[in-house]
Amino acid sequence: MSAAALPAARWWHAALFLGFGVILVGLWLGQTFPQDSFAAEPGYGAPVLAFEFAGSQDDLIAVFGPDNDARQVGRLAMMRTGNERDYLYMLLYAGFLGCGLIALARETGLKIISFAAALPVLAMLCDARENWLLFDIQAAFTAGDYSPAMASLPYPVAAKFILLALTNVAIGLALARLGGRWWTLAGTLVIVACAPALMAIALPSHYGWTLLAATGGGWIALLGTAAIASWRAFVQKRPLVEAEPPEMLQQPVPARPAPRRPTFGRRRS
């Protein structure tokens, strides 16, 4: 099969490659960020999320600990290192989601899905702005001061998670359009998993831990789809969605003339 018959193959290969990069760098970052906090609410799930949703000096103390805490310096250093390396993670997840959405758009023929590829790019920009504010907040906290950047922090944080949730909705809609009940089920589950994101943004101290499932569900489904599509394109030379063969146009069979009844005698004029 020619390359023209596989319009999404390169995008699927890129999504698969970047998706594995997201996993590897994500695991690396998981060990880079502090593993525990001083007294943050367990509903956040991870100290980095508690830091992202911090709204006061008391919240920062709950994450890093007071000055007399021997582990405060270590938590501050690990958080800064993690946020510095987080820029690589941003580029990877934006590329992974963007390539996956473009591939799905080409497979399904839905142009709106290709427009949705801009959502993870916007989420990446919000994430980068969030990190810039976190650096300012952490520097002020280290000096014992309050950073005005904390007043601006909720906006890029909320925008980032909302954009990532909308990205997953686009992924779910595209999967449901691939055809077949299993693809429909996968797309439905991806969309349903986005619902807790709103609760997490509204009450992060209680539901912040659900953000991992709200965003990760769509990413896992997209990575699995990229693996299937890449295998079909590379090994079987077939697209993920095959167009139905055109129906054979049957030539109408000419009707046989009715047999003439035998007549006797002279034909009347």
mmCIF file of C-alpha atoms in Angstrom:
data_model
loop_
_atom_site.group_PDB
_atom_site.id
_atom_site.type_symbol
_atom_site.label_atom_id
_atom_site.label_comp_id
_atom_site.label_asym_id
_atom_site.label_seq_id
_atom_site.Cartn_x
_atom_site.Cartn_y
_atom_site.Cartn_z
ATOM 1 C CA MET A 1 0.000 0.000 0.000
ATOM 2 C CA SER A 2 1.339 3.425 -0.939
ATOM 3 C CA ALA A 3 2.188 6.159 1.538
ATOM 4 C CA ALA A 4 -0.703 8.192 0.183
ATOM 5 C CA ALA A 5 -3.067 5.522 1.501
ATOM 6 C CA LEU A 6 -1.600 5.944 5.013
ATOM 7 C CA PRO A 7 -2.079 9.668 5.653
ATOM 8 C CA ALA A 8 -1.717 9.357 9.432
ATOM 9 C CA ALA A 9 1.188 6.901 9.658
ATOM 10 C CA ARG A 10 3.929 9.464 10.320
ATOM 11 C CA TRP A 11 1.812 11.225 12.904
ATOM 12 C CA TRP A 12 1.143 7.922 14.672
ATOM 13 C CA HIS A 13 4.845 7.060 14.707
ATOM 14 C CA ALA A 14 5.667 10.492 16.155
ATOM 15 C CA ALA A 15 2.929 10.175 18.779
ATOM 16 C CA LEU A 16 4.199 6.744 19.814
ATOM 17 C CA PHE A 17 7.796 7.949 20.101
ATOM 18 C CA LEU A 18 6.839 11.061 22.094
ATOM 19 C CA GLY A 19 4.425 9.054 24.224
ATOM 20 C CA PHE A 20 7.199 6.772 25.441
ATOM 21 C CA GLY A 21 9.245 9.907 26.102
ATOM 22 C CA VAL A 22 6.407 11.227 28.266
ATOM 23 C CA ILE A 23 6.421 8.013 30.292
ATOM 24 C CA LEU A 24 10.185 7.939 30.815
ATOM 25 C CA VAL A 25 10.521 11.624 31.702
ATOM 26 C CA GLY A 26 7.414 11.391 33.884
ATOM 27 C CA LEU A 27 8.953 8.568 35.893
ATOM 28 C CA TRP A 28 12.181 10.550 36.144
ATOM 29 C CA LEU A 29 10.351 13.641 37.374
ATOM 30 C CA GLY A 30 8.415 11.541 39.852
ATOM 31 C CA GLN A 31 11.706 10.789 41.577
ATOM 32 C CA THR A 32 12.973 14.363 41.237
ATOM 33 C CA PHE A 33 10.124 16.171 42.983
ATOM 34 C CA PRO A 34 9.882 15.824 46.791
ATOM 35 C CA GLN A 35 8.219 12.605 47.801
ATOM 36 C CA ASP A 36 6.505 13.978 50.894
ATOM 37 C CA SER A 37 5.417 17.272 52.414
ATOM 38 C CA PHE A 38 5.481 18.659 55.922
ATOM 39 C CA ALA A 39 1.743 18.772 56.582
ATOM 40 C CA ALA A 40 -0.106 19.211 53.261
ATOM 41 C CA GLU A 41 -3.595 17.761 52.960
ATOM 42 C CA PRO A 42 -3.477 14.162 51.736
ATOM 43 C CA GLY A 43 -6.174 14.980 49.173
ATOM 44 C CA TYR A 44 -3.552 16.633 46.968
ATOM 45 C CA GLY A 45 -1.902 13.296 46.396
ATOM 46 C CA ALA A 46 1.546 14.770 45.695
ATOM 47 C CA PRO A 47 3.512 17.694 47.186
ATOM 48 C CA VAL A 48 3.952 19.267 43.739
ATOM 49 C CA LEU A 49 0.174 19.570 43.368
ATOM 50 C CA ALA A 50 -0.091 21.090 46.824
ATOM 51 C CA PHE A 51 2.518 23.642 45.745
ATOM 52 C CA GLU A 52 0.678 24.439 42.502
ATOM 53 C CA PHE A 53 -2.559 25.123 44.391
ATOM 54 C CA ALA A 54 -0.910 27.042 47.253
ATOM 55 C CA GLY A 55 -2.709 30.251 48.136
ATOM 56 C CA SER A 56 -0.996 31.479 51.283
ATOM 57 C CA GLN A 57 2.202 31.312 53.314
ATOM 58 C CA ASP A 58 0.581 28.680 55.510
ATOM 59 C CA ASP A 59 0.094 26.492 52.444
ATOM 60 C CA LEU A 60 3.778 26.846 51.587
ATOM 61 C CA ILE A 61 4.789 25.924 55.124
ATOM 62 C CA ALA A 62 2.531 22.876 54.879
ATOM 63 C CA VAL A 63 4.414 21.816 51.744
ATOM 64 C CA PHE A 64 8.017 22.636 52.622
ATOM 65 C CA GLY A 65 7.942 22.844 56.417
ATOM 66 C CA PRO A 66 8.904 25.649 58.823
ATOM 67 C CA ASP A 67 12.415 27.011 59.183
ATOM 68 C CA ASN A 68 13.176 24.691 62.090
ATOM 69 C CA ASP A 69 12.340 21.631 59.971
ATOM 70 C CA ALA A 70 15.553 19.874 58.936
ATOM 71 C CA ARG A 71 13.985 18.649 55.682
ATOM 72 C CA GLN A 72 12.803 22.045 54.471
ATOM 73 C CA VAL A 73 15.970 22.795 52.472
ATOM 74 C CA GLY A 74 15.868 19.408 50.794
ATOM 75 C CA ARG A 75 12.227 19.807 49.775
ATOM 76 C CA LEU A 76 12.893 23.281 48.381
ATOM 77 C CA ALA A 77 15.869 22.052 46.347
ATOM 78 C CA MET A 78 13.992 19.052 44.959
ATOM 79 C CA MET A 79 10.963 21.168 44.046
ATOM 80 C CA ARG A 80 13.070 23.684 42.163
ATOM 81 C CA THR A 81 14.984 20.977 40.312
ATOM 82 C CA GLY A 82 11.746 19.252 39.380
ATOM 83 C CA ASN A 83 10.198 22.434 38.034
ATOM 84 C CA GLU A 84 13.330 23.191 36.017
ATOM 85 C CA ARG A 85 13.225 19.766 34.381
ATOM 86 C CA ASP A 86 9.473 20.057 33.935
ATOM 87 C CA TYR A 87 9.988 22.156 30.794
ATOM 88 C CA LEU A 88 11.185 19.069 28.939
ATOM 89 C CA TYR A 89 8.074 17.228 30.080
ATOM 90 C CA MET A 90 5.887 20.070 28.775
ATOM 91 C CA LEU A 91 7.392 19.842 25.305
ATOM 92 C CA LEU A 92 6.969 16.080 25.242
ATOM 93 C CA TYR A 93 3.335 15.945 26.323
ATOM 94 C CA ALA A 94 2.343 18.822 24.023
ATOM 95 C CA GLY A 95 4.001 17.073 21.072
ATOM 96 C CA PHE A 96 2.524 13.683 21.986
ATOM 97 C CA LEU A 97 -1.035 14.956 22.342
ATOM 98 C CA GLY A 98 -0.787 17.238 19.321
ATOM 99 C CA CYS A 99 0.535 14.505 17.009
ATOM 100 C CA GLY A 100 -2.054 12.049 18.308
ATOM 101 C CA LEU A 101 -4.927 14.446 17.669
ATOM 102 C CA ILE A 102 -3.720 15.226 14.148
ATOM 103 C CA ALA A 103 -3.454 11.491 13.456
ATOM 104 C CA LEU A 104 -6.976 10.930 14.758
ATOM 105 C CA ALA A 105 -8.239 13.804 12.628
ATOM 106 C CA ARG A 106 -6.750 12.199 9.514
ATOM 107 C CA GLU A 107 -8.120 8.792 10.389
ATOM 108 C CA THR A 108 -11.655 10.012 11.098
ATOM 109 C CA GLY A 109 -11.796 12.921 8.665
ATOM 110 C CA LEU A 110 -12.974 15.286 11.423
ATOM 111 C CA LYS A 111 -11.340 18.675 10.890
ATOM 112 C CA ILE A 112 -12.409 19.908 14.324
ATOM 113 C CA ILE A 113 -10.100 17.312 15.901
ATOM 114 C CA SER A 114 -7.133 18.812 14.061
ATOM 115 C CA PHE A 115 -8.065 22.210 15.509
ATOM 116 C CA ALA A 116 -8.125 20.580 18.959
ATOM 117 C CA ALA A 117 -4.395 19.874 18.516
ATOM 118 C CA ALA A 118 -3.865 23.480 19.635
ATOM 119 C CA LEU A 119 -5.284 22.680 23.090
ATOM 120 C CA PRO A 120 -2.195 20.862 24.472
ATOM 121 C CA VAL A 121 0.033 23.613 23.073
ATOM 122 C CA LEU A 122 -1.991 26.204 24.983
ATOM 123 C CA ALA A 123 -1.844 23.977 28.065
ATOM 124 C CA MET A 124 1.939 23.836 27.728
ATOM 125 C CA LEU A 125 2.131 27.652 27.624
ATOM 126 C CA CYS A 126 -0.027 27.888 30.756
ATOM 127 C CA ASP A 127 2.195 25.291 32.403
ATOM 128 C CA ALA A 128 5.302 27.310 31.524
ATOM 129 C CA ARG A 129 3.721 30.470 32.992
ATOM 130 C CA GLU A 130 2.785 28.517 36.107
ATOM 131 C CA ASN A 131 6.372 27.344 36.565
ATOM 132 C CA TRP A 132 7.663 30.892 36.200
ATOM 133 C CA LEU A 133 5.361 31.993 39.027
ATOM 134 C CA LEU A 134 6.375 29.018 41.165
ATOM 135 C CA PHE A 135 10.039 29.999 40.876
ATOM 136 C CA ASP A 136 9.175 33.499 42.076
ATOM 137 C CA ILE A 137 7.051 32.185 44.949
ATOM 138 C CA GLN A 138 9.713 29.732 46.061
ATOM 139 C CA ALA A 139 12.456 32.376 45.966
ATOM 140 C CA ALA A 140 10.373 34.722 48.109
ATOM 141 C CA PHE A 141 9.520 31.935 50.538
ATOM 142 C CA THR A 142 13.196 31.074 50.919
ATOM 143 C CA ALA A 143 13.878 34.713 51.827
ATOM 144 C CA GLY A 144 11.009 34.726 54.311
ATOM 145 C CA ASP A 145 8.849 37.061 52.199
ATOM 146 C CA TYR A 146 5.446 36.850 50.549
ATOM 147 C CA SER A 147 5.387 36.800 46.748
ATOM 148 C CA PRO A 148 2.664 38.758 44.899
ATOM 149 C CA ALA A 149 2.917 36.089 42.205
ATOM 150 C CA MET A 150 0.785 33.841 44.423
ATOM 151 C CA ALA A 151 -2.266 35.971 43.580
ATOM 152 C CA SER A 152 -1.792 35.190 39.872
ATOM 153 C CA LEU A 153 -0.968 31.499 40.293
ATOM 154 C CA PRO A 154 -4.542 30.070 40.278
ATOM 155 C CA TYR A 155 -5.270 31.297 36.748
ATOM 156 C CA PRO A 156 -2.603 29.424 34.742
ATOM 157 C CA VAL A 157 -3.028 26.369 36.976
ATOM 158 C CA ALA A 158 -6.778 26.179 36.357
ATOM 159 C CA ALA A 159 -6.364 26.972 32.656
ATOM 160 C CA LYS A 160 -3.771 24.224 32.253
ATOM 161 C CA PHE A 161 -5.944 21.490 33.728
ATOM 162 C CA ILE A 162 -9.075 22.679 31.906
ATOM 163 C CA LEU A 163 -7.230 22.658 28.570
ATOM 164 C CA LEU A 164 -5.867 19.177 29.261
ATOM 165 C CA ALA A 165 -9.380 17.990 30.140
ATOM 166 C CA LEU A 166 -10.728 19.435 26.886
ATOM 167 C CA THR A 167 -7.889 17.682 25.059
ATOM 168 C CA ASN A 168 -9.046 14.385 26.512
ATOM 169 C CA VAL A 169 -12.632 15.144 25.481
ATOM 170 C CA ALA A 170 -11.403 15.614 21.907
ATOM 171 C CA ILE A 171 -9.488 12.334 22.126
ATOM 172 C CA GLY A 172 -12.577 10.542 23.428
ATOM 173 C CA LEU A 173 -14.809 11.932 20.679
ATOM 174 C CA ALA A 174 -12.317 10.911 18.005
ATOM 175 C CA LEU A 175 -11.941 7.391 19.416
ATOM 176 C CA ALA A 176 -15.707 6.978 19.474
ATOM 177 C CA ARG A 177 -15.806 7.882 15.762
ATOM 178 C CA LEU A 178 -13.341 5.176 14.746
ATOM 179 C CA GLY A 179 -16.167 2.675 14.553
ATOM 180 C CA GLY A 180 -16.914 -0.440 16.574
ATOM 181 C CA ARG A 181 -18.222 -0.849 20.085
ATOM 182 C CA TRP A 182 -14.774 -1.197 21.672
ATOM 183 C CA TRP A 183 -13.591 2.122 20.263
ATOM 184 C CA THR A 184 -16.865 3.698 21.370
ATOM 185 C CA LEU A 185 -16.413 2.294 24.861
ATOM 186 C CA ALA A 186 -12.828 3.560 25.056
ATOM 187 C CA GLY A 187 -13.841 7.033 23.907
ATOM 188 C CA THR A 188 -16.706 7.162 26.393
ATOM 189 C CA LEU A 189 -14.477 6.161 29.302
ATOM 190 C CA VAL A 190 -11.932 8.835 28.356
ATOM 191 C CA ILE A 191 -14.624 11.524 28.345
ATOM 192 C CA VAL A 192 -16.185 10.361 31.624
ATOM 193 C CA ALA A 193 -12.771 10.375 33.315
ATOM 194 C CA CYS A 194 -12.513 14.134 32.680
ATOM 195 C CA ALA A 195 -15.370 14.941 35.062
ATOM 196 C CA PRO A 196 -13.279 14.866 38.282
ATOM 197 C CA ALA A 197 -11.006 17.603 36.885
ATOM 198 C CA LEU A 198 -13.602 20.262 37.695
ATOM 199 C CA MET A 199 -13.961 18.966 41.247
ATOM 200 C CA ALA A 200 -10.188 18.929 41.659
ATOM 201 C CA ILE A 201 -9.888 22.538 40.520
ATOM 202 C CA ALA A 202 -12.705 23.651 42.819
ATOM 203 C CA LEU A 203 -11.558 21.664 45.873
ATOM 204 C CA PRO A 204 -7.941 20.653 45.288
ATOM 205 C CA SER A 205 -7.269 19.763 48.920
ATOM 206 C CA HIS A 206 -9.936 17.051 48.668
ATOM 207 C CA TYR A 207 -9.876 15.929 45.036
ATOM 208 C CA GLY A 208 -6.477 16.995 43.717
ATOM 209 C CA TRP A 209 -5.369 13.381 43.535
ATOM 210 C CA THR A 210 -8.023 12.705 40.858
ATOM 211 C CA LEU A 211 -6.199 14.924 38.358
ATOM 212 C CA LEU A 212 -3.808 12.080 37.578
ATOM 213 C CA ALA A 213 -6.691 9.848 36.475
ATOM 214 C CA ALA A 214 -8.554 12.717 34.782
ATOM 215 C CA THR A 215 -5.610 13.521 32.520
ATOM 216 C CA GLY A 216 -3.798 10.182 32.403
ATOM 217 C CA GLY A 217 -6.792 8.180 31.167
ATOM 218 C CA GLY A 218 -6.884 9.911 27.808
ATOM 219 C CA TRP A 219 -3.103 9.778 27.481
ATOM 220 C CA ILE A 220 -3.028 6.020 28.044
ATOM 221 C CA ALA A 221 -5.827 5.468 25.526
ATOM 222 C CA LEU A 222 -4.065 7.646 22.967
ATOM 223 C CA LEU A 223 -0.741 5.864 23.479
ATOM 224 C CA GLY A 224 -2.404 2.482 23.049
ATOM 225 C CA THR A 225 -4.123 3.688 19.889
ATOM 226 C CA ALA A 226 -0.823 5.021 18.558
ATOM 227 C CA ALA A 227 0.805 1.624 19.188
ATOM 228 C CA ILE A 228 -1.975 -0.222 17.327
ATOM 229 C CA ALA A 229 -1.987 2.241 14.445
ATOM 230 C CA SER A 230 1.810 2.220 14.139
ATOM 231 C CA TRP A 231 1.858 -1.578 14.035
ATOM 232 C CA ARG A 232 -0.796 -1.693 11.336
ATOM 233 C CA ALA A 233 0.988 0.971 9.284
ATOM 234 C CA PHE A 234 4.524 -0.397 9.651
ATOM 235 C CA VAL A 235 3.918 -4.137 9.504
ATOM 236 C CA GLN A 236 0.587 -4.602 7.772
ATOM 237 C CA LYS A 237 0.708 -1.438 5.621
ATOM 238 C CA ARG A 238 -2.891 -0.730 6.571
ATOM 239 C CA PRO A 239 -4.498 2.356 8.126
ATOM 240 C CA LEU A 240 -6.169 2.231 11.516
ATOM 241 C CA VAL A 241 -9.551 2.843 9.926
ATOM 242 C CA GLU A 242 -10.138 1.190 6.596
ATOM 243 C CA ALA A 243 -12.701 2.643 4.266
ATOM 244 C CA GLU A 244 -15.497 0.320 3.367
ATOM 245 C CA PRO A 245 -15.149 -1.055 -0.169
ATOM 246 C CA PRO A 246 -17.572 0.503 -2.618
ATOM 247 C CA GLU A 247 -20.573 -1.609 -3.380
ATOM 248 C CA MET A 248 -20.506 -3.310 -6.725
ATOM 249 C CA LEU A 249 -22.988 -1.765 -9.026
ATOM 250 C CA GLN A 250 -25.076 -4.532 -10.435
ATOM 251 C CA GLN A 251 -26.049 -4.202 -14.049
ATOM 252 C CA PRO A 252 -29.795 -4.566 -14.411
ATOM 253 C CA VAL A 253 -30.691 -7.785 -16.162
ATOM 254 C CA PRO A 254 -32.803 -6.989 -19.204
ATOM 255 C CA ALA A 255 -36.262 -8.427 -18.887
ATOM 256 C CA ARG A 256 -37.026 -11.218 -21.243
ATOM 257 C CA PRO A 257 -39.884 -10.560 -23.602
ATOM 258 C CA ALA A 258 -42.958 -12.534 -22.769
ATOM 259 C CA PRO A 259 -43.372 -15.509 -25.045
ATOM 260 C CA ARG A 260 -45.956 -15.037 -27.731
ATOM 261 C CA ARG A 261 -48.978 -17.172 -27.513
ATOM 262 C CA PRO A 262 -49.484 -19.297 -30.553
ATOM 263 C CA THR A 263 -52.207 -18.074 -32.818
ATOM 264 C CA PHE A 264 -54.277 -20.046 -35.248
ATOM 265 C CA GLY A 265 -55.627 -18.856 -38.518
ATOM 266 C CA ARG A 266 -55.022 -15.559 -40.204
ATOM 267 C CA ARG A 267 -53.718 -12.682 -38.069
ATOM 268 C CA ARG A 268 -56.219 -9.906 -37.920
ATOM 269 C CA SER A 269 -55.032 -6.523 -39.087
#
